[in-house]
Coordinates of C-alpha atoms and ligand atoms in Angstrom, one line a residue:
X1 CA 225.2 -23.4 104.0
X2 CA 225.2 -21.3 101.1
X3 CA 226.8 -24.3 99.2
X4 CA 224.0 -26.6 100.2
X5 CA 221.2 -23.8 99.4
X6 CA 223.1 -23.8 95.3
X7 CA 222.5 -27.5 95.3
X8 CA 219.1 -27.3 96.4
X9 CA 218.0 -25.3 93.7
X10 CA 220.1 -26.9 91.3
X11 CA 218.4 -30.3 92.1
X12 CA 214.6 -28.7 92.0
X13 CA 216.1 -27.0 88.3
X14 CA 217.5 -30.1 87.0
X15 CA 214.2 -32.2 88.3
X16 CA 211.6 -29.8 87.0
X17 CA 213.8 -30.3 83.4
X18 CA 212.8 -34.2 83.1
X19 CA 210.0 -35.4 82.5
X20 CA 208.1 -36.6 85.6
X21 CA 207.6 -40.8 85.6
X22 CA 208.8 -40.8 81.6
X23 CA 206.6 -43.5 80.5
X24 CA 205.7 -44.6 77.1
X25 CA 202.8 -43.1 76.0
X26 CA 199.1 -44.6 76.9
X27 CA 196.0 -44.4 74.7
X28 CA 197.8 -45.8 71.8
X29 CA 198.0 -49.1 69.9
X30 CA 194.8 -50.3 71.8
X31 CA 194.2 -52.6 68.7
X32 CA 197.3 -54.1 66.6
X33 CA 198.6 -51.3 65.2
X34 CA 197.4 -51.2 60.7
X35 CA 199.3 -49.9 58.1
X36 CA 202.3 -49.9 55.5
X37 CA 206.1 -50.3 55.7
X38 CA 208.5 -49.3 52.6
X39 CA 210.8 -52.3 53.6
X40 CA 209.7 -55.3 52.4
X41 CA 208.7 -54.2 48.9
X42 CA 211.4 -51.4 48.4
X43 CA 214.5 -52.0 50.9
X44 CA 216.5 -48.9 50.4
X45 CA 214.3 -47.3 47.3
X46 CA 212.9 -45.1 49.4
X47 CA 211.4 -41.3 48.2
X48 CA 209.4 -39.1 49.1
X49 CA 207.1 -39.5 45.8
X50 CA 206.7 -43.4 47.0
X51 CA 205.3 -42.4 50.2
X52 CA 203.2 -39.8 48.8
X53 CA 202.0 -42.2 46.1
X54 CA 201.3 -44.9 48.6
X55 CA 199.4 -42.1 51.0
X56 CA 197.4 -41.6 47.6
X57 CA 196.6 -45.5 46.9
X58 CA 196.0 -46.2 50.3
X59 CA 192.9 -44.3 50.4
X60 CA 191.8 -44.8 46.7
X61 CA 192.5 -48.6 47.4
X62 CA 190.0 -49.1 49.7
X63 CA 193.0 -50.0 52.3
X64 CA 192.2 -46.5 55.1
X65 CA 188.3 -47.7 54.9
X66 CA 189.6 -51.0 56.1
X67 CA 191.6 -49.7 58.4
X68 CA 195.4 -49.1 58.0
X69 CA 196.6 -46.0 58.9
X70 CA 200.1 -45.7 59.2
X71 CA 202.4 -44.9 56.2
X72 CA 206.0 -45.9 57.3
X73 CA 209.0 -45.1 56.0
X74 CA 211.9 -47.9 56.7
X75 CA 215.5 -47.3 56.5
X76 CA 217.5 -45.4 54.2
X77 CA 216.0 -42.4 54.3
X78 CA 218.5 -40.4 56.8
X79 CA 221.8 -39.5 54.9
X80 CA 224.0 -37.9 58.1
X81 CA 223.9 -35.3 60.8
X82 CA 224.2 -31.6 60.7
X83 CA 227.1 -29.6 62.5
X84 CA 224.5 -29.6 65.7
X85 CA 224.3 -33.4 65.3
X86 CA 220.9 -33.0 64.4
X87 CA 219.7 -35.8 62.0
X88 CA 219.2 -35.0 58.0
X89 CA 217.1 -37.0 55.5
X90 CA 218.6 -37.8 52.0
X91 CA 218.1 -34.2 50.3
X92 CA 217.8 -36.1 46.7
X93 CA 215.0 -38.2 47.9
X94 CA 213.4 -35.9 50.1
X95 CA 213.5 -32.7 48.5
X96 CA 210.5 -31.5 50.6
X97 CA 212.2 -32.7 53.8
X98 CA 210.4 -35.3 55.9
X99 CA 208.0 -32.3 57.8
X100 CA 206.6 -31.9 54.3
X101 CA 205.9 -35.3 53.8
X102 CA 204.2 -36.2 57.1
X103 CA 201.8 -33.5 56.4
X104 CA 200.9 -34.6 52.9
X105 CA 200.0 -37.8 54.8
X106 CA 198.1 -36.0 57.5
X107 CA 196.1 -35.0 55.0
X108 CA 195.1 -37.5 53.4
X109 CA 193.5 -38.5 57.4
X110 CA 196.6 -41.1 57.9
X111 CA 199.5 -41.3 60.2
X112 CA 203.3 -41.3 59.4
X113 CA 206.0 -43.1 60.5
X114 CA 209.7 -43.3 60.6
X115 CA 212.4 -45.3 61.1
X116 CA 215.8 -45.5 63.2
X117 CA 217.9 -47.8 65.0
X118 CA 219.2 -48.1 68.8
X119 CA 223.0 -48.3 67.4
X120 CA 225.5 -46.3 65.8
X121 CA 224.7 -47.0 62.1
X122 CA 221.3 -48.4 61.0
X123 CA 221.1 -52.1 59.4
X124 CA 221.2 -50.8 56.2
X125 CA 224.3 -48.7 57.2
X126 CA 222.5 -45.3 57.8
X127 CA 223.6 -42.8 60.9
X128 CA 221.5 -44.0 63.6
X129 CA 220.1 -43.0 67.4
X130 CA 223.0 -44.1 69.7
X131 CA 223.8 -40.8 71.8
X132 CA 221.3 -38.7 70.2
X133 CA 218.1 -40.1 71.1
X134 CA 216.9 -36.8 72.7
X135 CA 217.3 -35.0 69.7
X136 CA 216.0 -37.5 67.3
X137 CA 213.2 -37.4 69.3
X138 CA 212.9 -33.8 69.0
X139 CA 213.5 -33.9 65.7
X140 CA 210.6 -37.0 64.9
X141 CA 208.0 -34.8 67.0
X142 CA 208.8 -31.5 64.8
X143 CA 208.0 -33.4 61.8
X144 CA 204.8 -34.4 62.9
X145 CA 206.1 -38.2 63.1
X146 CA 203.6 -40.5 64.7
X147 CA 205.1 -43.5 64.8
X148 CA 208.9 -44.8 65.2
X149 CA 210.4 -48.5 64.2
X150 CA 213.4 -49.1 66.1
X151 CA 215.8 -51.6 65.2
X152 CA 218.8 -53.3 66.8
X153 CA 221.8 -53.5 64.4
X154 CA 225.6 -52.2 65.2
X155 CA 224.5 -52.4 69.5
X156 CA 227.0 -55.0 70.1
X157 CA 227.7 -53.4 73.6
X158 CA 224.3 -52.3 74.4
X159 CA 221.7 -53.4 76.7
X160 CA 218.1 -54.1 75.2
X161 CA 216.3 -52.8 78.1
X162 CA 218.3 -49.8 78.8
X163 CA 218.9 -48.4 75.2
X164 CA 215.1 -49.2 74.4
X165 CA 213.8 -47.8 77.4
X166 CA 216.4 -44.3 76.9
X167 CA 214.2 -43.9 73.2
X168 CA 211.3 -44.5 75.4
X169 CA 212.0 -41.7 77.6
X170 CA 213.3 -39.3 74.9
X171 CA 210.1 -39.9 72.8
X172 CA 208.1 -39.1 76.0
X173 CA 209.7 -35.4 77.1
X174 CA 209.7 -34.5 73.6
X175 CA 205.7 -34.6 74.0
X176 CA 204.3 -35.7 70.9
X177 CA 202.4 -39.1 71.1
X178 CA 204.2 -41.5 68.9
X179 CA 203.4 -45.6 69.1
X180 CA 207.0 -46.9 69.2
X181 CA 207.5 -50.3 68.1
X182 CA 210.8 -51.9 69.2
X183 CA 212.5 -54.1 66.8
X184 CA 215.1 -56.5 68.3
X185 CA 214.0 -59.5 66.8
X186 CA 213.4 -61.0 70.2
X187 CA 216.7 -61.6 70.9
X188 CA 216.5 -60.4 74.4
X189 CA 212.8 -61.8 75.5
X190 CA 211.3 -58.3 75.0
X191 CA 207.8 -60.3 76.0
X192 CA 208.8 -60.1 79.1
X193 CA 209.6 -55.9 79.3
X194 CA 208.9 -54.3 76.8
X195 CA 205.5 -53.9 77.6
X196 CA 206.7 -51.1 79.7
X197 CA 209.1 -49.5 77.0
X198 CA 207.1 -50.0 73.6
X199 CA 203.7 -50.5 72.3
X200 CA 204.5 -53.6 69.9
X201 CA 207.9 -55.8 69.6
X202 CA 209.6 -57.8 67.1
X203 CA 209.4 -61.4 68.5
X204 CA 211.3 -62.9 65.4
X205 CA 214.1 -62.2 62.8
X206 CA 213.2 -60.8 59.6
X207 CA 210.3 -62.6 57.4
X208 CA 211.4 -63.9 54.3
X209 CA 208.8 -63.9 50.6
X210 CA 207.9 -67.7 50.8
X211 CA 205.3 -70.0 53.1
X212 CA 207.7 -72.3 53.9
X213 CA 211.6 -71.9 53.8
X214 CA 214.7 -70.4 56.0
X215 CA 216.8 -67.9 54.0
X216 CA 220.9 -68.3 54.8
X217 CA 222.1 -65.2 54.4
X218 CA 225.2 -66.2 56.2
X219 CA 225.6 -64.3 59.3
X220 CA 221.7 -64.1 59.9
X221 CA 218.6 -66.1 58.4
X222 CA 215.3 -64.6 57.6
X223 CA 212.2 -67.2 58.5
X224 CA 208.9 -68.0 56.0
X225 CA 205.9 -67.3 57.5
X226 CA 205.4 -70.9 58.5
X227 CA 208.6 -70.3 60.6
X228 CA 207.6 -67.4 61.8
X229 CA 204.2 -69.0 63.3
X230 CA 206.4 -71.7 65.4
X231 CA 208.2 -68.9 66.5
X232 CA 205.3 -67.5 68.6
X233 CA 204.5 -70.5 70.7
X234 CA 204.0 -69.6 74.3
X235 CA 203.8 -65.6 73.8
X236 CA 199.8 -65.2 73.7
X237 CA 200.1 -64.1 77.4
X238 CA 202.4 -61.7 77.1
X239 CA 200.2 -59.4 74.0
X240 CA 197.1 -57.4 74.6
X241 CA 196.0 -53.6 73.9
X242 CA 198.3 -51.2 73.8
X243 CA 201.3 -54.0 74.1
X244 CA 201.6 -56.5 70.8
X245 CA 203.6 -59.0 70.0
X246 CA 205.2 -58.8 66.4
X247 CA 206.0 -61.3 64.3
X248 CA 207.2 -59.3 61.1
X249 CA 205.0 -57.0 58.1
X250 CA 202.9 -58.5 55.8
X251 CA 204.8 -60.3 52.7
X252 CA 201.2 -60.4 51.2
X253 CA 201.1 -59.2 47.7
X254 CA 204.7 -58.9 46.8
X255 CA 204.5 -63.2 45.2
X256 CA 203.3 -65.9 47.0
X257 CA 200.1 -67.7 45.7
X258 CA 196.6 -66.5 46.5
X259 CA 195.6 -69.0 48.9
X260 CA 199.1 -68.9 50.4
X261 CA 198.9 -65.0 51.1
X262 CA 195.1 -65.4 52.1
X263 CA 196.8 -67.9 54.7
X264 CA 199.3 -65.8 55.8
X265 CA 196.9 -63.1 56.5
X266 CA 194.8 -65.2 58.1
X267 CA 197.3 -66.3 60.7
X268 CA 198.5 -63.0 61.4
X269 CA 195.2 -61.7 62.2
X270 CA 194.5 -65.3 64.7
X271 CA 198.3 -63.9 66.3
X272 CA 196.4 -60.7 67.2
X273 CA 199.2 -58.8 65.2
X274 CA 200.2 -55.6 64.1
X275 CA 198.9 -55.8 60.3
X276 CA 202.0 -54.0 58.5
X277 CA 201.6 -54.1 54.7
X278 CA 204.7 -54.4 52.8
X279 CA 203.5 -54.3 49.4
X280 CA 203.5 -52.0 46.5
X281 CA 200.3 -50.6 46.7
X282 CA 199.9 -48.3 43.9
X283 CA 200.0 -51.7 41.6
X284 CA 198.5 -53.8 43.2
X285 CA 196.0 -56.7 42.0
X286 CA 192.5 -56.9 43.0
X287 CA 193.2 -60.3 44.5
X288 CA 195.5 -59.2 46.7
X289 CA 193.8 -56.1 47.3
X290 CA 190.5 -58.9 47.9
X291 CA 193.1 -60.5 51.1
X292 CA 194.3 -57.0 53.0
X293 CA 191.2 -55.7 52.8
X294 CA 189.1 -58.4 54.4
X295 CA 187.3 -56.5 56.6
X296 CA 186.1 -59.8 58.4
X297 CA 189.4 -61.1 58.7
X298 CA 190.5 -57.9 60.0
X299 CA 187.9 -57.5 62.7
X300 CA 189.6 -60.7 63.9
X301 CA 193.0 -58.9 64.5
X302 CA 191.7 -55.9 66.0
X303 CA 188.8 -57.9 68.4
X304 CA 188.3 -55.8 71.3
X305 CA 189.6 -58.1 73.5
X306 CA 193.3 -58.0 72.3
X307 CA 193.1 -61.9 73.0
X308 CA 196.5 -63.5 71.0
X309 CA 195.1 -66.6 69.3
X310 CA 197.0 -70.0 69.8
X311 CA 197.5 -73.5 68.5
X312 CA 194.8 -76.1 70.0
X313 CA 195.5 -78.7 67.7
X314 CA 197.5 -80.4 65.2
X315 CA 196.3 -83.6 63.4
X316 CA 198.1 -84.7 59.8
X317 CA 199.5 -81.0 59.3
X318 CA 196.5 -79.2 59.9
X319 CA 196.7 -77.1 62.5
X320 CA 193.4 -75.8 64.4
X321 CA 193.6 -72.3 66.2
X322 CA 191.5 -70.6 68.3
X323 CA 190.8 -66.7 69.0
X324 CA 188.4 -65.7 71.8
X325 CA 186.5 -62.5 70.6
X326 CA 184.5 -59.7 72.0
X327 CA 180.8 -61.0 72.8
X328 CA 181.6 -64.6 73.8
X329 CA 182.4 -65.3 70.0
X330 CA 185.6 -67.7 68.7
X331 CA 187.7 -67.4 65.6
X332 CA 188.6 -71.0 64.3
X333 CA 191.1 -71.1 61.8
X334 CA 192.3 -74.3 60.5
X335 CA 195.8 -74.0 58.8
X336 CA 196.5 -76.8 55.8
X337 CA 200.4 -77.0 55.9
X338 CA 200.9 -79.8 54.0
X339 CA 201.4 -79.3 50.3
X340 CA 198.3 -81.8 48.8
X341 CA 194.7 -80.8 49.9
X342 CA 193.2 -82.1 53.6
X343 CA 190.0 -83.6 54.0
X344 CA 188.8 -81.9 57.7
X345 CA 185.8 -83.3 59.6
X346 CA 185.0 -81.6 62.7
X347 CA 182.0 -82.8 65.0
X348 CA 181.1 -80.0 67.0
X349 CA 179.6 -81.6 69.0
X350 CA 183.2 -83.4 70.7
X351 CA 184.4 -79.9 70.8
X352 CA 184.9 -78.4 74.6
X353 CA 187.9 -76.0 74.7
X354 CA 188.5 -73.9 78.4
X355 CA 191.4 -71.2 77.4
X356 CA 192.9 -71.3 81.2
X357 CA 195.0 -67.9 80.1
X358 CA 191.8 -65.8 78.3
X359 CA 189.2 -67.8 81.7
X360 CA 187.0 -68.4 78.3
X361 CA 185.1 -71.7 77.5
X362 CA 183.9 -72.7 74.0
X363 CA 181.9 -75.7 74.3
X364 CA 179.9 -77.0 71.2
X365 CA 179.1 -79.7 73.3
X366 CA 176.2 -78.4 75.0
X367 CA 172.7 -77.8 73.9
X368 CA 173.7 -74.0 73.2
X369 CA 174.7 -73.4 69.5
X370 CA 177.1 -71.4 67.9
X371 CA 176.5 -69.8 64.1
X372 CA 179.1 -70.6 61.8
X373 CA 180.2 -67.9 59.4
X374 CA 183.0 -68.3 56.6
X375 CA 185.4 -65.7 57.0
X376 CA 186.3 -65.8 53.3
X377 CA 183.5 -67.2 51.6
X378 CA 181.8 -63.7 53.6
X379 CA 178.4 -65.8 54.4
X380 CA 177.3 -67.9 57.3
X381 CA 177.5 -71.8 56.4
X382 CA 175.1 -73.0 59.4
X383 CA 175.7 -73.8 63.4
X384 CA 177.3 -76.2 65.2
X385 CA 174.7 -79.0 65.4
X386 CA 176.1 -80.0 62.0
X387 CA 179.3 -82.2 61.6
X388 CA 181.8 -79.1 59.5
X389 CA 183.1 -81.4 56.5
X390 CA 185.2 -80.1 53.7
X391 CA 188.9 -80.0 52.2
X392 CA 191.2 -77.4 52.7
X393 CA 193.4 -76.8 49.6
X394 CA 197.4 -77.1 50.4
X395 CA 198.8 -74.2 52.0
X396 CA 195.6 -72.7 52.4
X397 CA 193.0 -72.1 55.6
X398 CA 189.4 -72.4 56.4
X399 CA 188.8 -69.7 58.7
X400 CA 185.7 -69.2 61.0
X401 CA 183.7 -67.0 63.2
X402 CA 181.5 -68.7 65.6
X403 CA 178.8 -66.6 67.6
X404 CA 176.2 -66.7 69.4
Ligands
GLA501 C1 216.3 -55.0 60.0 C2 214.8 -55.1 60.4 C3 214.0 -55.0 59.1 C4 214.3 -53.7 58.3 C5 215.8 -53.6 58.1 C6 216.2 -52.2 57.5 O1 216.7 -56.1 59.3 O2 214.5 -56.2 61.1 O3 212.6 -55.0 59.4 O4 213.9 -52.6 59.1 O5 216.6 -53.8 59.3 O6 217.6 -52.1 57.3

């Protein structure tokens, strides 16, 4: 009896520990999350004067009017753990500690992320969150961390959905909202569950600087963003707010041609995804400044609706996609793939699209019109009882808004 009575209260102590129905935390990422990422400019040169810098020239840049918001930093800034197993930034890089750092960010009115990794040693070699997810997450919430990346190397043994959805819960009883934004490269269909687990997944391998090109790096290849694109067929049902799919940061900026990175951005904001710059921001030109910052393009990512936008078309490598926005408005976005110019002709008055997924109908066929604004141009270029004619430069796209 007595026994049974210790057990009793040993349960009830034990259950009032956890967290009741550890879920990942709502109200966040309603839109594609916006913001900055230390990796693809800087791999492993990562200090706290970078980030501090890049807080700095986000705001000056114009970039947090447009909308970004988180400043994140990727891997190699943890070094090892402390005698409590309690993780520890590089003290060389980080004099000021990370806690520091996140609030120089706060106050600049922007958000700060991190970065770890669901094995024992990050990608880039680093000590990483296998076994001490709880106190990681104690550790990212004492900082003042707001968002985490979580990657997927050295898990060999590991299950996705477990080992994703343990971070989940450690985030949650540690109490501090975070947007966590799993990164295993879809190698386990994380469309399908992580939905649950994470506010945004990686549904490819690493993008690589170029519009067009796979890059062997022996044991793994990272994809152009013309690979990445192909990649996301069939996943505009599983995205919407609060739950993203990812196809990789921004390479915008850091060397492809104008019309290539304007094309780039383009299609990322038709995928509905997170918009993750990866440039160097404090040098960066006005043209490429001209591209992250479209607000236009922009309000096409972070639509209301949370609509993913897919492939209706492909005729002599130009690609037509559509986006249903907020207000019964479409985003068109032709894609030129080919490397010489495209002549494009479209007679709206052919065009009759049902989106069986979205339930939404744009018909151009009917005596109802649609304006027709130029999402780079930035002016409206008439309605749809015109035949559109015009030539889309190689590489390049001619994107639209259509409203009523
Ligand atoms: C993996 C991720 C990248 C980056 C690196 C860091 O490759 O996919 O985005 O975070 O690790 O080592």
């Amino acid at each position: 009896m007595k026994n049974t009575k210790y057990t009793l209260l040993l349960v009830v102590l034990v259950g009032s520990l956890l967290p009741l129905h550890a879920q990942k935390f709502q109200g966040l990422a309603l839109t594609p999350p916006m913001g900055w990422n230390s990796w693809n400019k800087f791999a492993c040169d990562v200090s706290e004067e970078l980030i501090r810098e890049t807080a700095d020239a986000m705001v000056a840049t114009g970039m947090k009017d447009a909308g970004y918001e988180y400043i994140v930093i990727d891997d190699c800034w943890q070094v090892s753990r402390d005698s409590l197993g309690f993780i520890v930034a590089d003290p060389k890089r980080f004099p000021s500690g990370i806690k520091a750092l996140a609030d120089y960010v706060h106050a600049k009115g922007l958000k700060f992320g991190i970065y770890s990794c669901a094995g024992n040693k990050t990608c880039g070699g680093r000590p990483a969150g296998r076994g001490h997810e709880y106190q990681d997450a104690l550790s990212y919430a004492k900082w003042g961390v707001d968002y985490l990346k979580y990657d997927w190397c050295d898990t060999e043994d590991l299950n996705a959905i477990s080992a994703y959805t343990t971070m989940r819960d450690a985030l949650y009883a540690a109490g501090r909202p975070i947007v966590f934004s799993l990164c295993e490269w879809g190698n386990n269909k994380p469309e399908l569950w992580a939905k649950e687990v994470g506010h945004l997944w990686r549904t490819t391998g690493d993008i690589y600087n170029c519009f067009d090109c796979v890059q062997n790096n022996g044991t793994w290849k990272a994809f152009g963003v013309m690979q990445i694109i192909d990649k996301q067929d069939g996943l505009s049902k599983n995205a919407g707010p609060w739950h993203w799919n990812d196809p990789d940061m921004l390479e915008v900026g850091n060397g492809m041609v104008s019309n290539e990175a304007r094309a780039h951005f383009s299609m990322w904001a038709m995928l509905a995804a997170p918009l993750i710059a990866g440039n160097d921001l404090r040098k960066m030109t006005s043209e490429t400044q001209s591209v992250l910052a479209n607000k236009e393009v922009i309000a096409i990512d972070q639509d209301s609706l949370g609509i993913q936008g897919f492939r209706y078309a492909v005729k002599d490598s130009v690609e037509t996609w559509l986006k249903p926005l907020n207000n019964g408005a479409w985003a068109v976005c032709l894609l030129n793939r080919s490397t010489s110019p495209r002549v494009v002709e479209i007679n709206w008055k052919t065009f009759s699209v049902t989106d069986s997924l979205s339930n939404r109908i744009l018909d151009t066929t009917t005596r109802e019109q649609y304006k027709i604004r130029d999402l780079w141009l930035k002016k409206n270029i008439g309605d749809t009882r015109k035949t559109l004619k015009t030539t889309i430069p190689a590489h390049d796209v001619l994107c639209l808004k259509l409203f009523k």
